[in-house]
Amino acid sequence: MPELPEVEVTRLGIQEQILGRQIVAVLVRDGRLRRPVNPDLAARLQGQTIHRLWRRGKYLLVDLDQGQLLLHLGMSGHLRVLPAETPARAHDHVDVLLDDGHCLRFHDPRRFGLLLWGEDWSTDPLLARLGPEPLGPNFDGCYLYRRSRGHQQAIKSFLMDAQQVVGVGNIYANESLFRAGIDPRRAAGRIALPRYERLARAVVEVLQEAIAEGGTTLRDFTRPDGKKGYFRLSLAVYGRDGEPCHACGAILRGIRIAGRSTVFCSNCQR
Ligand code: ZN
């Protein structure tokens, strides 16, 4: 599933190719996504210039002359900029044709993604309730410490709650907690400030490393074969239950927290 780093790498990969371009046409092959694309999408977008491409959590927003396009990659979506004449494959649901002969192509086999035009998405419930960006100025150990007081919830679930902080998916929560030496089962409200400072740093590091890793696959976004650029981030715990901890050699434990696969070292994480 595309997580924050994949979405950020998508943004970095396509922004230069779409900024300043005018939309000349829109081809909707199949608009049945998580929410159906606007029935009048083509009329809404035609003739508009793309001024900004930005990210909020796992949402991408395209600022136009009038209104915004909201995109989400769902479970299996991806976006590429291709020469417009590139033949469409299965699940290439929407093409936004640009004035330089390229198109922004939205591909999503499982259809949990979104591609919607609206006047202003910032006040929509999808975005309005999101917590701060982990790579932004409002996220640090102090913030996590203050927000977590009184929470009995496991720290791992707390960290994955988009209302507390956006974009820390399951893999990144597992890895960050390992780096910070925190047991994922520990109650969020009972963790002291210095440990939250370590955790906030770990979250930022893990996400930045994943984005940097993805940067090496940026060329994939323009490849017509549609090869994806998912990360080969070296994972210390995720997917390694039953294997030895890289730090101490103890066998890593696999459990489930709130239904999500959780792997940790009971020796290094307290
Ligand atoms: Zn260990």
PDB file of C-alpha atoms and ligand atoms in Angstrom:
ATOM      1  CA  MET A   1       0.000   0.000   0.000  1.00  0.00           C
ATOM      2  CA  PRO A   2       1.433   3.436  -0.842  1.00  0.00           C
ATOM      3  CA  GLU A   3       2.451   5.161   2.390  1.00  0.00           C
ATOM      4  CA  LEU A   4       3.611   8.733   2.974  1.00  0.00           C
ATOM      5  CA  PRO A   5       7.094   8.187   1.471  1.00  0.00           C
ATOM      6  CA  GLU A   6       5.675   6.665  -1.717  1.00  0.00           C
ATOM      7  CA  VAL A   7       3.222   9.553  -2.030  1.00  0.00           C
ATOM      8  CA  GLU A   8       5.988  12.106  -1.451  1.00  0.00           C
ATOM      9  CA  VAL A   9       8.201  10.400  -4.026  1.00  0.00           C
ATOM     10  CA  THR A  10       5.282  10.452  -6.461  1.00  0.00           C
ATOM     11  CA  ARG A  11       4.909  14.179  -5.845  1.00  0.00           C
ATOM     12  CA  LEU A  12       8.620  14.810  -6.359  1.00  0.00           C
ATOM     13  CA  GLY A  13       8.596  12.602  -9.443  1.00  0.00           C
ATOM     14  CA  ILE A  14       5.764  14.302 -11.295  1.00  0.00           C
ATOM     15  CA  GLN A  15       5.747  17.896 -10.106  1.00  0.00           C
ATOM     16  CA  GLU A  16       8.303  19.265 -12.548  1.00  0.00           C
ATOM     17  CA  GLN A  17       6.458  17.666 -15.420  1.00  0.00           C
ATOM     18  CA  ILE A  18       3.051  19.108 -14.552  1.00  0.00           C
ATOM     19  CA  LEU A  19       3.658  22.501 -12.909  1.00  0.00           C
ATOM     20  CA  GLY A  20       2.719  25.413 -15.163  1.00  0.00           C
ATOM     21  CA  ARG A  21       1.095  23.100 -17.704  1.00  0.00           C
ATOM     22  CA  GLN A  22      -2.394  23.682 -18.991  1.00  0.00           C
ATOM     23  CA  ILE A  23      -4.945  20.865 -19.007  1.00  0.00           C
ATOM     24  CA  VAL A  24      -6.285  20.414 -22.536  1.00  0.00           C
ATOM     25  CA  ALA A  25      -8.580  17.425 -22.013  1.00  0.00           C
ATOM     26  CA  VAL A  26      -9.503  14.689 -19.558  1.00  0.00           C
ATOM     27  CA  LEU A  27     -10.185  11.096 -20.485  1.00  0.00           C
ATOM     28  CA  VAL A  28     -12.089   9.081 -17.889  1.00  0.00           C
ATOM     29  CA  ARG A  29     -12.047   5.416 -18.896  1.00  0.00           C
ATOM     30  CA  ASP A  30     -13.638   4.294 -15.673  1.00  0.00           C
ATOM     31  CA  GLY A  31     -14.560   6.689 -12.884  1.00  0.00           C
ATOM     32  CA  ARG A  32     -15.618   4.138 -10.284  1.00  0.00           C
ATOM     33  CA  LEU A  33     -13.067   4.820  -7.566  1.00  0.00           C
ATOM     34  CA  ARG A  34     -13.537   4.970  -3.764  1.00  0.00           C
ATOM     35  CA  ARG A  35     -15.771   7.926  -4.597  1.00  0.00           C
ATOM     36  CA  PRO A  36     -16.833   8.245  -8.242  1.00  0.00           C
ATOM     37  CA  VAL A  37     -14.888  10.929 -10.124  1.00  0.00           C
ATOM     38  CA  ASN A  38     -16.938  14.097 -10.763  1.00  0.00           C
ATOM     39  CA  PRO A  39     -19.311  13.429 -13.686  1.00  0.00           C
ATOM     40  CA  ASP A  40     -18.291  16.822 -15.090  1.00  0.00           C
ATOM     41  CA  LEU A  41     -14.560  16.340 -14.431  1.00  0.00           C
ATOM     42  CA  ALA A  42     -13.483  17.083 -18.001  1.00  0.00           C
ATOM     43  CA  ALA A  43     -15.459  20.331 -18.118  1.00  0.00           C
ATOM     44  CA  ARG A  44     -14.095  21.342 -14.698  1.00  0.00           C
ATOM     45  CA  LEU A  45     -10.449  20.794 -15.621  1.00  0.00           C
ATOM     46  CA  GLN A  46     -10.252  21.766 -19.262  1.00  0.00           C
ATOM     47  CA  GLY A  47      -8.302  24.968 -19.868  1.00  0.00           C
ATOM     48  CA  GLN A  48      -7.050  25.205 -16.285  1.00  0.00           C
ATOM     49  CA  THR A  49      -3.393  25.724 -15.429  1.00  0.00           C
ATOM     50  CA  ILE A  50      -1.641  23.624 -12.765  1.00  0.00           C
ATOM     51  CA  HIS A  51      -0.098  25.997 -10.225  1.00  0.00           C
ATOM     52  CA  ARG A  52       0.980  23.812  -7.334  1.00  0.00           C
ATOM     53  CA  LEU A  53       1.240  20.158  -6.373  1.00  0.00           C
ATOM     54  CA  TRP A  54       1.396  19.511  -2.656  1.00  0.00           C
ATOM     55  CA  ARG A  55       0.847  16.738  -0.175  1.00  0.00           C
ATOM     56  CA  ARG A  56      -1.198  16.507   3.017  1.00  0.00           C
ATOM     57  CA  GLY A  57      -0.736  13.154   4.719  1.00  0.00           C
ATOM     58  CA  LYS A  58      -1.276  10.668   1.920  1.00  0.00           C
ATOM     59  CA  TYR A  59      -3.402  13.051  -0.147  1.00  0.00           C
ATOM     60  CA  LEU A  60      -2.009  14.932  -3.124  1.00  0.00           C
ATOM     61  CA  LEU A  61      -3.556  18.274  -4.012  1.00  0.00           C
ATOM     62  CA  VAL A  62      -3.281  20.045  -7.334  1.00  0.00           C
ATOM     63  CA  ASP A  63      -4.072  23.772  -7.178  1.00  0.00           C
ATOM     64  CA  LEU A  64      -5.693  25.017 -10.382  1.00  0.00           C
ATOM     65  CA  ASP A  65      -6.969  28.422 -11.575  1.00  0.00           C
ATOM     66  CA  GLN A  66     -10.282  27.398 -10.064  1.00  0.00           C
ATOM     67  CA  GLY A  67     -10.474  24.863  -7.279  1.00  0.00           C
ATOM     68  CA  GLN A  68      -8.303  21.863  -6.524  1.00  0.00           C
ATOM     69  CA  LEU A  69      -7.881  18.315  -7.658  1.00  0.00           C
ATOM     70  CA  LEU A  70      -7.634  15.849  -4.773  1.00  0.00           C
ATOM     71  CA  LEU A  71      -5.793  12.584  -5.397  1.00  0.00           C
ATOM     72  CA  HIS A  72      -5.259   9.553  -3.204  1.00  0.00           C
ATOM     73  CA  LEU A  73      -3.464   6.387  -4.231  1.00  0.00           C
ATOM     74  CA  GLY A  74      -5.637   4.142  -2.051  1.00  0.00           C
ATOM     75  CA  MET A  75      -4.303   0.577  -1.770  1.00  0.00           C
ATOM     76  CA  SER A  76      -2.756   0.126  -5.177  1.00  0.00           C
ATOM     77  CA  GLY A  77      -2.831   3.407  -7.081  1.00  0.00           C
ATOM     78  CA  HIS A  78      -0.072   5.213  -8.866  1.00  0.00           C
ATOM     79  CA  LEU A  79       0.400   8.260 -11.008  1.00  0.00           C
ATOM     80  CA  ARG A  80       2.736   8.657 -13.926  1.00  0.00           C
ATOM     81  CA  VAL A  81       3.433  11.305 -16.524  1.00  0.00           C
ATOM     82  CA  LEU A  82       3.647   9.703 -19.965  1.00  0.00           C
ATOM     83  CA  PRO A  83       3.519  10.692 -23.600  1.00  0.00           C
ATOM     84  CA  ALA A  84      -0.222  10.998 -24.229  1.00  0.00           C
ATOM     85  CA  GLU A  85      -0.183   8.430 -27.025  1.00  0.00           C
ATOM     86  CA  THR A  86       1.147   5.678 -24.710  1.00  0.00           C
ATOM     87  CA  PRO A  87      -1.396   2.832 -24.988  1.00  0.00           C
ATOM     88  CA  ALA A  88      -3.487   2.417 -21.843  1.00  0.00           C
ATOM     89  CA  ARG A  89      -3.231  -0.809 -19.891  1.00  0.00           C
ATOM     90  CA  ALA A  90      -5.876  -2.392 -17.704  1.00  0.00           C
ATOM     91  CA  HIS A  91      -6.757  -0.201 -14.687  1.00  0.00           C
ATOM     92  CA  ASP A  92      -5.455   3.027 -16.271  1.00  0.00           C
ATOM     93  CA  HIS A  93      -8.658   4.771 -15.230  1.00  0.00           C
ATOM     94  CA  VAL A  94      -8.049   8.461 -15.911  1.00  0.00           C
ATOM     95  CA  ASP A  95      -5.742  10.523 -18.177  1.00  0.00           C
ATOM     96  CA  VAL A  96      -5.342  14.257 -17.610  1.00  0.00           C
ATOM     97  CA  LEU A  97      -3.935  15.502 -20.923  1.00  0.00           C
ATOM     98  CA  LEU A  98      -1.457  18.364 -20.767  1.00  0.00           C
ATOM     99  CA  ASP A  99      -0.566  21.010 -23.343  1.00  0.00           C
ATOM    100  CA  ASP A 100       2.918  19.562 -23.970  1.00  0.00           C
ATOM    101  CA  GLY A 101       1.677  16.243 -25.337  1.00  0.00           C
ATOM    102  CA  HIS A 102       2.004  14.339 -22.065  1.00  0.00           C
ATOM    103  CA  CYS A 103      -0.678  13.039 -19.777  1.00  0.00           C
ATOM    104  CA  LEU A 104      -0.948  12.458 -16.056  1.00  0.00           C
ATOM    105  CA  ARG A 105      -2.227   8.890 -15.893  1.00  0.00           C
ATOM    106  CA  PHE A 106      -3.976   7.452 -12.829  1.00  0.00           C
ATOM    107  CA  HIS A 107      -3.741   3.673 -12.466  1.00  0.00           C
ATOM    108  CA  ASP A 108      -5.485   1.783  -9.663  1.00  0.00           C
ATOM    109  CA  PRO A 109      -6.354  -1.937  -9.892  1.00  0.00           C
ATOM    110  CA  ARG A 110      -8.170  -2.050  -6.543  1.00  0.00           C
ATOM    111  CA  ARG A 111      -9.996   1.284  -6.960  1.00  0.00           C
ATOM    112  CA  PHE A 112      -9.604   2.525  -3.390  1.00  0.00           C
ATOM    113  CA  GLY A 113      -7.987   5.680  -4.730  1.00  0.00           C
ATOM    114  CA  LEU A 114      -9.534   9.099  -5.258  1.00  0.00           C
ATOM    115  CA  LEU A 115      -9.472  11.658  -8.047  1.00  0.00           C
ATOM    116  CA  LEU A 116     -11.897  14.461  -7.284  1.00  0.00           C
ATOM    117  CA  TRP A 117     -12.267  18.098  -8.188  1.00  0.00           C
ATOM    118  CA  GLY A 118     -13.522  20.524  -5.511  1.00  0.00           C
ATOM    119  CA  GLU A 119     -13.447  24.238  -4.684  1.00  0.00           C
ATOM    120  CA  ASP A 120     -11.376  23.822  -1.530  1.00  0.00           C
ATOM    121  CA  TRP A 121     -10.480  20.499   0.065  1.00  0.00           C
ATOM    122  CA  SER A 122      -8.843  21.971   3.159  1.00  0.00           C
ATOM    123  CA  THR A 123     -12.185  22.230   4.957  1.00  0.00           C
ATOM    124  CA  ASP A 124     -13.420  18.794   3.841  1.00  0.00           C
ATOM    125  CA  PRO A 125     -13.689  16.203   6.641  1.00  0.00           C
ATOM    126  CA  LEU A 126     -11.154  14.049   4.746  1.00  0.00           C
ATOM    127  CA  LEU A 127      -8.443  16.619   5.442  1.00  0.00           C
ATOM    128  CA  ALA A 128      -9.730  18.899   8.187  1.00  0.00           C
ATOM    129  CA  ARG A 129      -9.192  16.428  11.018  1.00  0.00           C
ATOM    130  CA  LEU A 130      -5.684  15.333  10.092  1.00  0.00           C
ATOM    131  CA  GLY A 131      -2.901  15.740  12.630  1.00  0.00           C
ATOM    132  CA  PRO A 132       0.370  17.544  11.825  1.00  0.00           C
ATOM    133  CA  GLU A 133       2.823  16.447   9.142  1.00  0.00           C
ATOM    134  CA  PRO A 134       5.636  14.349  10.661  1.00  0.00           C
ATOM    135  CA  LEU A 135       8.153  16.172   8.448  1.00  0.00           C
ATOM    136  CA  GLY A 136       6.661  19.594   9.211  1.00  0.00           C
ATOM    137  CA  PRO A 137       7.486  22.153  11.914  1.00  0.00           C
ATOM    138  CA  ASN A 138       4.632  21.181  14.260  1.00  0.00           C
ATOM    139  CA  PHE A 139       5.799  17.656  14.986  1.00  0.00           C
ATOM    140  CA  ASP A 140       8.279  16.852  17.729  1.00  0.00           C
ATOM    141  CA  GLY A 141       8.639  14.959  20.994  1.00  0.00           C
ATOM    142  CA  CYS A 142       6.888  17.674  22.953  1.00  0.00           C
ATOM    143  CA  TYR A 143       3.882  17.494  20.683  1.00  0.00           C
ATOM    144  CA  LEU A 144       3.593  13.699  21.058  1.00  0.00           C
ATOM    145  CA  TYR A 145       4.061  13.935  24.795  1.00  0.00           C
ATOM    146  CA  ARG A 146       1.306  16.551  25.219  1.00  0.00           C
ATOM    147  CA  ARG A 147      -1.118  14.793  22.878  1.00  0.00           C
ATOM    148  CA  SER A 148      -0.654  11.402  24.515  1.00  0.00           C
ATOM    149  CA  ARG A 149      -1.388  12.362  28.139  1.00  0.00           C
ATOM    150  CA  GLY A 150      -4.313  10.292  29.408  1.00  0.00           C
ATOM    151  CA  HIS A 151      -4.215   7.855  26.468  1.00  0.00           C
ATOM    152  CA  GLN A 152      -4.292   4.189  27.494  1.00  0.00           C
ATOM    153  CA  GLN A 153      -3.950   3.120  23.867  1.00  0.00           C
ATOM    154  CA  ALA A 154      -0.802   1.224  22.816  1.00  0.00           C
ATOM    155  CA  ILE A 155       1.847   3.657  21.573  1.00  0.00           C
ATOM    156  CA  LYS A 156       1.923   1.902  18.206  1.00  0.00           C
ATOM    157  CA  SER A 157      -1.802   2.510  17.602  1.00  0.00           C
ATOM    158  CA  PHE A 158      -1.453   6.080  18.852  1.00  0.00           C
ATOM    159  CA  LEU A 159       1.378   6.732  16.391  1.00  0.00           C
ATOM    160  CA  MET A 160      -0.637   5.288  13.505  1.00  0.00           C
ATOM    161  CA  ASP A 161      -3.695   7.444  14.275  1.00  0.00           C
ATOM    162  CA  ALA A 162      -3.863  10.114  11.544  1.00  0.00           C
ATOM    163  CA  GLN A 163      -5.591  12.495  13.950  1.00  0.00           C
ATOM    164  CA  GLN A 164      -2.422  12.503  16.088  1.00  0.00           C
ATOM    165  CA  VAL A 165       0.118  12.602  13.261  1.00  0.00           C
ATOM    166  CA  VAL A 166      -0.389  11.765   9.604  1.00  0.00           C
ATOM    167  CA  GLY A 167       1.429   9.288   7.447  1.00  0.00           C
ATOM    168  CA  VAL A 168       3.012   6.900   9.959  1.00  0.00           C
ATOM    169  CA  GLY A 169       1.864   3.614   8.442  1.00  0.00           C
ATOM    170  CA  ASN A 170       2.388   0.166   9.892  1.00  0.00           C
ATOM    171  CA  ILE A 171       5.901  -0.469   8.549  1.00  0.00           C
ATOM    172  CA  TYR A 172       7.152   2.943   9.655  1.00  0.00           C
ATOM    173  CA  ALA A 173       5.547   2.660  13.112  1.00  0.00           C
ATOM    174  CA  ASN A 174       7.269  -0.701  13.684  1.00  0.00           C
ATOM    175  CA  GLU A 175      10.642   0.628  12.543  1.00  0.00           C
ATOM    176  CA  SER A 176      10.409   3.927  14.462  1.00  0.00           C
ATOM    177  CA  LEU A 177       9.521   2.204  17.733  1.00  0.00           C
ATOM    178  CA  PHE A 178      12.459  -0.162  17.336  1.00  0.00           C
ATOM    179  CA  ARG A 179      14.860   2.744  16.744  1.00  0.00           C
ATOM    180  CA  ALA A 180      13.484   4.595  19.748  1.00  0.00           C
ATOM    181  CA  GLY A 181      13.702   1.482  21.967  1.00  0.00           C
ATOM    182  CA  ILE A 182      10.012   1.641  22.896  1.00  0.00           C
ATOM    183  CA  ASP A 183       7.826  -1.457  23.385  1.00  0.00           C
ATOM    184  CA  PRO A 184       4.935  -1.054  20.902  1.00  0.00           C
ATOM    185  CA  ARG A 185       2.435  -2.298  23.537  1.00  0.00           C
ATOM    186  CA  ARG A 186       3.263   0.418  26.071  1.00  0.00           C
ATOM    187  CA  ALA A 187       0.397   2.797  26.941  1.00  0.00           C
ATOM    188  CA  ALA A 188       0.939   6.074  25.055  1.00  0.00           C
ATOM    189  CA  GLY A 189       0.031   8.147  28.114  1.00  0.00           C
ATOM    190  CA  ARG A 190       2.735   6.520  30.255  1.00  0.00           C
ATOM    191  CA  ILE A 191       5.773   7.347  28.145  1.00  0.00           C
ATOM    192  CA  ALA A 192       8.027  10.155  29.370  1.00  0.00           C
ATOM    193  CA  LEU A 193       9.096  13.190  27.347  1.00  0.00           C
ATOM    194  CA  PRO A 194      12.727  12.137  26.639  1.00  0.00           C
ATOM    195  CA  ARG A 195      11.476   8.899  25.108  1.00  0.00           C
ATOM    196  CA  TYR A 196       8.995  10.821  22.947  1.00  0.00           C
ATOM    197  CA  GLU A 197      11.853  13.037  21.790  1.00  0.00           C
ATOM    198  CA  ARG A 198      13.723   9.925  20.648  1.00  0.00           C
ATOM    199  CA  LEU A 199      10.573   8.585  19.018  1.00  0.00           C
ATOM    200  CA  ALA A 200       9.834  11.789  17.093  1.00  0.00           C
ATOM    201  CA  ARG A 201      13.418  11.823  15.778  1.00  0.00           C
ATOM    202  CA  ALA A 202      13.112   8.154  14.788  1.00  0.00           C
ATOM    203  CA  VAL A 203       9.856   8.791  12.875  1.00  0.00           C
ATOM    204  CA  VAL A 204      11.452  11.657  10.936  1.00  0.00           C
ATOM    205  CA  GLU A 205      14.588   9.632  10.159  1.00  0.00           C
ATOM    206  CA  VAL A 206      12.710   6.552   8.996  1.00  0.00           C
ATOM    207  CA  LEU A 207      10.428   8.571   6.709  1.00  0.00           C
ATOM    208  CA  GLN A 208      13.281  10.665   5.303  1.00  0.00           C
ATOM    209  CA  GLU A 209      15.347   7.557   4.586  1.00  0.00           C
ATOM    210  CA  ALA A 210      12.418   5.942   2.794  1.00  0.00           C
ATOM    211  CA  ILE A 211      11.901   9.080   0.689  1.00  0.00           C
ATOM    212  CA  ALA A 212      15.627   9.244  -0.133  1.00  0.00           C
ATOM    213  CA  GLU A 213      15.581   5.563  -1.082  1.00  0.00           C
ATOM    214  CA  GLY A 214      12.595   6.172  -3.348  1.00  0.00           C
ATOM    215  CA  GLY A 215      14.421   9.047  -4.970  1.00  0.00           C
ATOM    216  CA  THR A 216      16.607   6.540  -6.769  1.00  0.00           C
ATOM    217  CA  THR A 217      13.560   5.123  -8.544  1.00  0.00           C
ATOM    218  CA  LEU A 218      12.097   8.411  -9.774  1.00  0.00           C
ATOM    219  CA  ARG A 219      12.727   7.488 -13.417  1.00  0.00           C
ATOM    220  CA  ASP A 220      10.149   4.725 -13.004  1.00  0.00           C
ATOM    221  CA  PHE A 221       7.377   7.287 -12.917  1.00  0.00           C
ATOM    222  CA  THR A 222       7.838   8.037 -16.597  1.00  0.00           C
ATOM    223  CA  ARG A 223       8.470   4.489 -17.705  1.00  0.00           C
ATOM    224  CA  PRO A 224       5.729   3.216 -19.959  1.00  0.00           C
ATOM    225  CA  ASP A 225       6.091  -0.294 -18.558  1.00  0.00           C
ATOM    226  CA  GLY A 226       4.685   1.095 -15.320  1.00  0.00           C
ATOM    227  CA  LYS A 227       7.277  -0.491 -13.082  1.00  0.00           C
ATOM    228  CA  LYS A 228       6.668   0.720  -9.560  1.00  0.00           C
ATOM    229  CA  GLY A 229       9.183   2.421  -7.339  1.00  0.00           C
ATOM    230  CA  TYR A 230       8.473   0.894  -3.964  1.00  0.00           C
ATOM    231  CA  PHE A 231      11.153   1.048  -1.367  1.00  0.00           C
ATOM    232  CA  ARG A 232      13.846  -1.326  -0.498  1.00  0.00           C
ATOM    233  CA  LEU A 233      14.276   0.427   2.836  1.00  0.00           C
ATOM    234  CA  SER A 234      16.374  -1.852   4.992  1.00  0.00           C
ATOM    235  CA  LEU A 235      13.904  -2.970   7.603  1.00  0.00           C
ATOM    236  CA  ALA A 236      15.149  -3.772  11.097  1.00  0.00           C
ATOM    237  CA  VAL A 237      11.987  -5.423  12.440  1.00  0.00           C
ATOM    238  CA  TYR A 238       9.035  -5.324  10.040  1.00  0.00           C
ATOM    239  CA  GLY A 239       8.559  -8.717   8.382  1.00  0.00           C
ATOM    240  CA  ARG A 240      11.392 -10.237  10.442  1.00  0.00           C
ATOM    241  CA  ASP A 241       9.569 -11.990  13.309  1.00  0.00           C
ATOM    242  CA  GLY A 242      11.399 -15.123  14.398  1.00  0.00           C
ATOM    243  CA  GLU A 243      14.696 -13.732  13.085  1.00  0.00           C
ATOM    244  CA  PRO A 244      17.493 -12.364  15.278  1.00  0.00           C
ATOM    245  CA  CYS A 245      17.544  -8.683  16.288  1.00  0.00           C
ATOM    246  CA  HIS A 246      20.336  -6.845  14.450  1.00  0.00           C
ATOM    247  CA  ALA A 247      21.216  -4.977  17.641  1.00  0.00           C
ATOM    248  CA  CYS A 248      21.297  -7.733  20.299  1.00  0.00           C
ATOM    249  CA  GLY A 249      20.715 -11.097  18.594  1.00  0.00           C
ATOM    250  CA  ALA A 250      17.512 -11.906  20.540  1.00  0.00           C
ATOM    251  CA  ILE A 251      14.699 -13.436  18.478  1.00  0.00           C
ATOM    252  CA  LEU A 252      12.202 -10.806  17.297  1.00  0.00           C
ATOM    253  CA  ARG A 253       8.585 -11.327  18.380  1.00  0.00           C
ATOM    254  CA  GLY A 254       5.578 -10.998  16.126  1.00  0.00           C
ATOM    255  CA  ILE A 255       2.216 -10.003  17.640  1.00  0.00           C
ATOM    256  CA  ARG A 256      -0.867  -8.116  16.519  1.00  0.00           C
ATOM    257  CA  ILE A 257      -1.812  -4.697  17.868  1.00  0.00           C
ATOM    258  CA  ALA A 258      -5.204  -3.365  16.734  1.00  0.00           C
ATOM    259  CA  GLY A 259      -5.166  -6.072  14.076  1.00  0.00           C
ATOM    260  CA  ARG A 260      -1.881  -4.915  12.561  1.00  0.00           C
ATOM    261  CA  SER A 261       1.247  -6.995  12.300  1.00  0.00           C
ATOM    262  CA  THR A 262       3.747  -5.849  14.914  1.00  0.00           C
ATOM    263  CA  VAL A 263       7.329  -7.025  15.299  1.00  0.00           C
ATOM    264  CA  PHE A 264       9.648  -5.969  18.082  1.00  0.00           C
ATOM    265  CA  CYS A 265      12.621  -6.955  20.192  1.00  0.00           C
ATOM    266  CA  SER A 266      11.599  -7.492  23.817  1.00  0.00           C
ATOM    267  CA  ASN A 267      15.223  -6.973  24.811  1.00  0.00           C
ATOM    268  CA  CYS A 268      15.876  -3.642  23.017  1.00  0.00           C
ATOM    269  CA  GLN A 269      12.340  -2.216  23.349  1.00  0.00           C
ATOM    270  CA  ARG A 270      10.997  -1.475  26.813  1.00  0.00           C
TER     271      ARG A 270
HETATM  272 ZN    ZN B   1      17.374  -6.437  20.269  1.00  0.00          ZN
END
